[in-house]
XYZ file of C-alpha atoms in Angstrom:
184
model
C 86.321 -58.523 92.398
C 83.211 -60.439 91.991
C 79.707 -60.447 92.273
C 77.998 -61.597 95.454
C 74.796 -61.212 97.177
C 73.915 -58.855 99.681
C 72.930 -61.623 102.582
C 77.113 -62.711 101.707
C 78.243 -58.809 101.752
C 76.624 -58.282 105.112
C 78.212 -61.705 106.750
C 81.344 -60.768 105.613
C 81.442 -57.071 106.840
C 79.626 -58.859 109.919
C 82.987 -61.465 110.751
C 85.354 -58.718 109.704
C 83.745 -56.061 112.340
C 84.105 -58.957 115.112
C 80.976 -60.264 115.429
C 81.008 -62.075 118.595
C 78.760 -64.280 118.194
C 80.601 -66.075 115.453
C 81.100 -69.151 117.052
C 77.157 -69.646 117.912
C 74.362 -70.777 116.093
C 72.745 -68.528 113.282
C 69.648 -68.079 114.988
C 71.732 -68.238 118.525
C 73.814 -65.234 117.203
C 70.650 -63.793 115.707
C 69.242 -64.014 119.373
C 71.797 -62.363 121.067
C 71.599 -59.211 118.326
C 68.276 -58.909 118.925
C 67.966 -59.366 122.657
C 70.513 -56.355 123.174
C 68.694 -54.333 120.875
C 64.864 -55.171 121.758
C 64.977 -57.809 124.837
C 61.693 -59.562 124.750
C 59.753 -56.806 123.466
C 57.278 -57.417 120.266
C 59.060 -55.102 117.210
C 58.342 -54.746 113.864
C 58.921 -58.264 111.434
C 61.079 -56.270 109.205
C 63.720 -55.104 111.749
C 63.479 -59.218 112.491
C 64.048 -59.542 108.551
C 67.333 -57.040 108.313
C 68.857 -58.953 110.973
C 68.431 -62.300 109.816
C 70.058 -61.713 106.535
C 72.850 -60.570 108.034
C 73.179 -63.691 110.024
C 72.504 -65.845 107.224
C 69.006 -67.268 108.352
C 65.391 -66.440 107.497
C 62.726 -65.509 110.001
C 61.141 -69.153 109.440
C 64.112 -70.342 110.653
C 63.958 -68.250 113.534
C 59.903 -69.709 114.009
C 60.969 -73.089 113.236
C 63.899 -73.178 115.361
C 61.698 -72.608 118.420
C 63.236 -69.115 119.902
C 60.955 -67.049 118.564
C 57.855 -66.028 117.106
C 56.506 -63.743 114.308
C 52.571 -62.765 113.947
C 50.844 -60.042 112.232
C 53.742 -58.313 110.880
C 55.338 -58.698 114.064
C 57.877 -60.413 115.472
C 59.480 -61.366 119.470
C 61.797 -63.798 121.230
C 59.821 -66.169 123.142
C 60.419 -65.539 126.732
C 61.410 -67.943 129.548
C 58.026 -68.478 130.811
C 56.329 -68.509 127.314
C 58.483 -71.864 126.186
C 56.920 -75.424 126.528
C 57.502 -77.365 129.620
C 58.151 -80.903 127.628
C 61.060 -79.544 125.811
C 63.550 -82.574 125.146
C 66.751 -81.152 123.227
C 66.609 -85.109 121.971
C 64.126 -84.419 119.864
C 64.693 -81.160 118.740
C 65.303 -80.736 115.306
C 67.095 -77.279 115.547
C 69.235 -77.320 119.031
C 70.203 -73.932 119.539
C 72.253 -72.959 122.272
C 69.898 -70.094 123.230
C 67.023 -72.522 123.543
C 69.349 -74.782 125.650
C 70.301 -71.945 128.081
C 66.748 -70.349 128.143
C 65.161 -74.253 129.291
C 67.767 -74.685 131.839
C 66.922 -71.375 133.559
C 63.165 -72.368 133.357
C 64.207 -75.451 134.762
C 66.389 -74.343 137.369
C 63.708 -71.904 138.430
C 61.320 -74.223 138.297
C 62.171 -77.541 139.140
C 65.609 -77.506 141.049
C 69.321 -78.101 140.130
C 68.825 -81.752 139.788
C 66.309 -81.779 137.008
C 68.240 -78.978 135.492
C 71.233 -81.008 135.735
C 69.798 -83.879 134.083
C 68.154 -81.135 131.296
C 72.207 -80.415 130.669
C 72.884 -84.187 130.528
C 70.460 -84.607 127.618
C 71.741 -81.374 126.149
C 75.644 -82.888 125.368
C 78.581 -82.101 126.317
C 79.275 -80.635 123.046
C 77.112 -77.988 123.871
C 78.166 -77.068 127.953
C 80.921 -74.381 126.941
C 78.843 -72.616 124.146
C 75.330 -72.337 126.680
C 78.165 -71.046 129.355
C 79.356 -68.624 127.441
C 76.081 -67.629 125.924
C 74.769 -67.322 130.022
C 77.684 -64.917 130.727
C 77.026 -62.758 127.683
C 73.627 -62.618 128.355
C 74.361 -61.373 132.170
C 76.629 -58.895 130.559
C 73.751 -57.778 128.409
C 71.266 -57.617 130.579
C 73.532 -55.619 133.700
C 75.152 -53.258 131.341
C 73.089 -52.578 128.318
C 69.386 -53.462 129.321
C 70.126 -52.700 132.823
C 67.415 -54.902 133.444
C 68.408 -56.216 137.294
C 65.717 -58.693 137.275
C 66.683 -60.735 133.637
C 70.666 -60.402 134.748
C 69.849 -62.688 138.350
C 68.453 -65.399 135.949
C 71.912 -65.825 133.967
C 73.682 -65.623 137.361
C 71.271 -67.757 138.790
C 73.139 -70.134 135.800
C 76.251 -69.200 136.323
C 76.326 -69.612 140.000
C 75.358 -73.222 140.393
C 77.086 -74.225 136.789
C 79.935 -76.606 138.326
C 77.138 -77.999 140.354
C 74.879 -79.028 137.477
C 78.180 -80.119 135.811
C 78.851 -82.560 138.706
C 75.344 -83.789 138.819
C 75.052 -84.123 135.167
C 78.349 -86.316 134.627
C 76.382 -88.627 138.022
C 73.187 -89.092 135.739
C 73.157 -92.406 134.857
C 73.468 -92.787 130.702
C 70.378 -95.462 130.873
C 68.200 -92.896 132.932
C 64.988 -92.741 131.969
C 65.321 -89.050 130.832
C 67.682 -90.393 127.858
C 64.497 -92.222 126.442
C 63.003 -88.749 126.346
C 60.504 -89.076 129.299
C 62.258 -85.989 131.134
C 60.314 -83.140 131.798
């Protein structure tokens, strides 16, 4: 019965269709739209543009969040092997749960379950269950929708050693050096 802006029409249609990626991050829940629409391909800034308003952030926010990146009227998720090796979620300004489960499959991939583990450590425990859920969604995604084989064995490679990098994690000791942001 009142007046309200588009960007508020289209979250609430959005939350009433069951949007599940409600209880993410904006730009996490913008993520996930995208990546089961486009993957990692490079589309056109504008498609970037509707769905950002509908998740109530901007494509700067997207940029300045760290998860993707928009050039030349164009815009992409950064992949996996695109995203900087000293990433420290301590000193990241926008933590988003896709950025936290994207690093810890470059990490695991890369440098083993233990530094992954202590990655997840410096990520917070206020953030395991959401990057867990995020990795099975993602598998889902990528094995059903993308049917893309070789992106679905990086979320299980997640999923499959999870309690392991739990254990490890909660072994790390809270004076590490990695808590002074020397990790990675």
């Amino acid at each position: 019965d009142s007046k309200m802006s588009l960007k508020t029409a289209l979250q609430i249609i959005n939350r009433e269709l069951g949007d599940e990626q409600l209880d993410f991050d904006p730009e996490t829940s913008f993520a996930i739209t995208w990546f089961k629409e486009y993957s990692f391909k490079e589309m056109d800034y504008s498609s970037a543009a509707n769905i950002a308003n509908a998740k109530g952030i901007s494509v700067d926010d997207l940029g300045r969040s760290g998860l993707a990146a928009s050039k030349g009227g164009k815009f992409k998720l950064i992949n996996r092997k695109d995203l900087p090796n000293n990433w420290n979620p301590l000193e990241d300004n926008i933590l988003t749960v896709w950025e936290c489960c994207q690093h810890l499959i470059r990490v695991l991939n890369e440098d083993g379950e233990v530094k992954a583990s202590e990655l997840l450590k410096m990520i917070g425990k206020e953030k395991f269950d959401s990057v867990k859920e995020l990795t099975y969604q993602l598998y889902d995604i990528s094995i059903n929708i993308l049917q893309d084989s070789q992106e679905a064995n990086a979320y299980n490679s997640l999923i499959s050693v999870w309690n392991d990098l739990i254990n490890l994690a909660n072994q790390v000791d809270d004076n590490s050096s990695m808590e002074q942001g020397s990790f990675i």
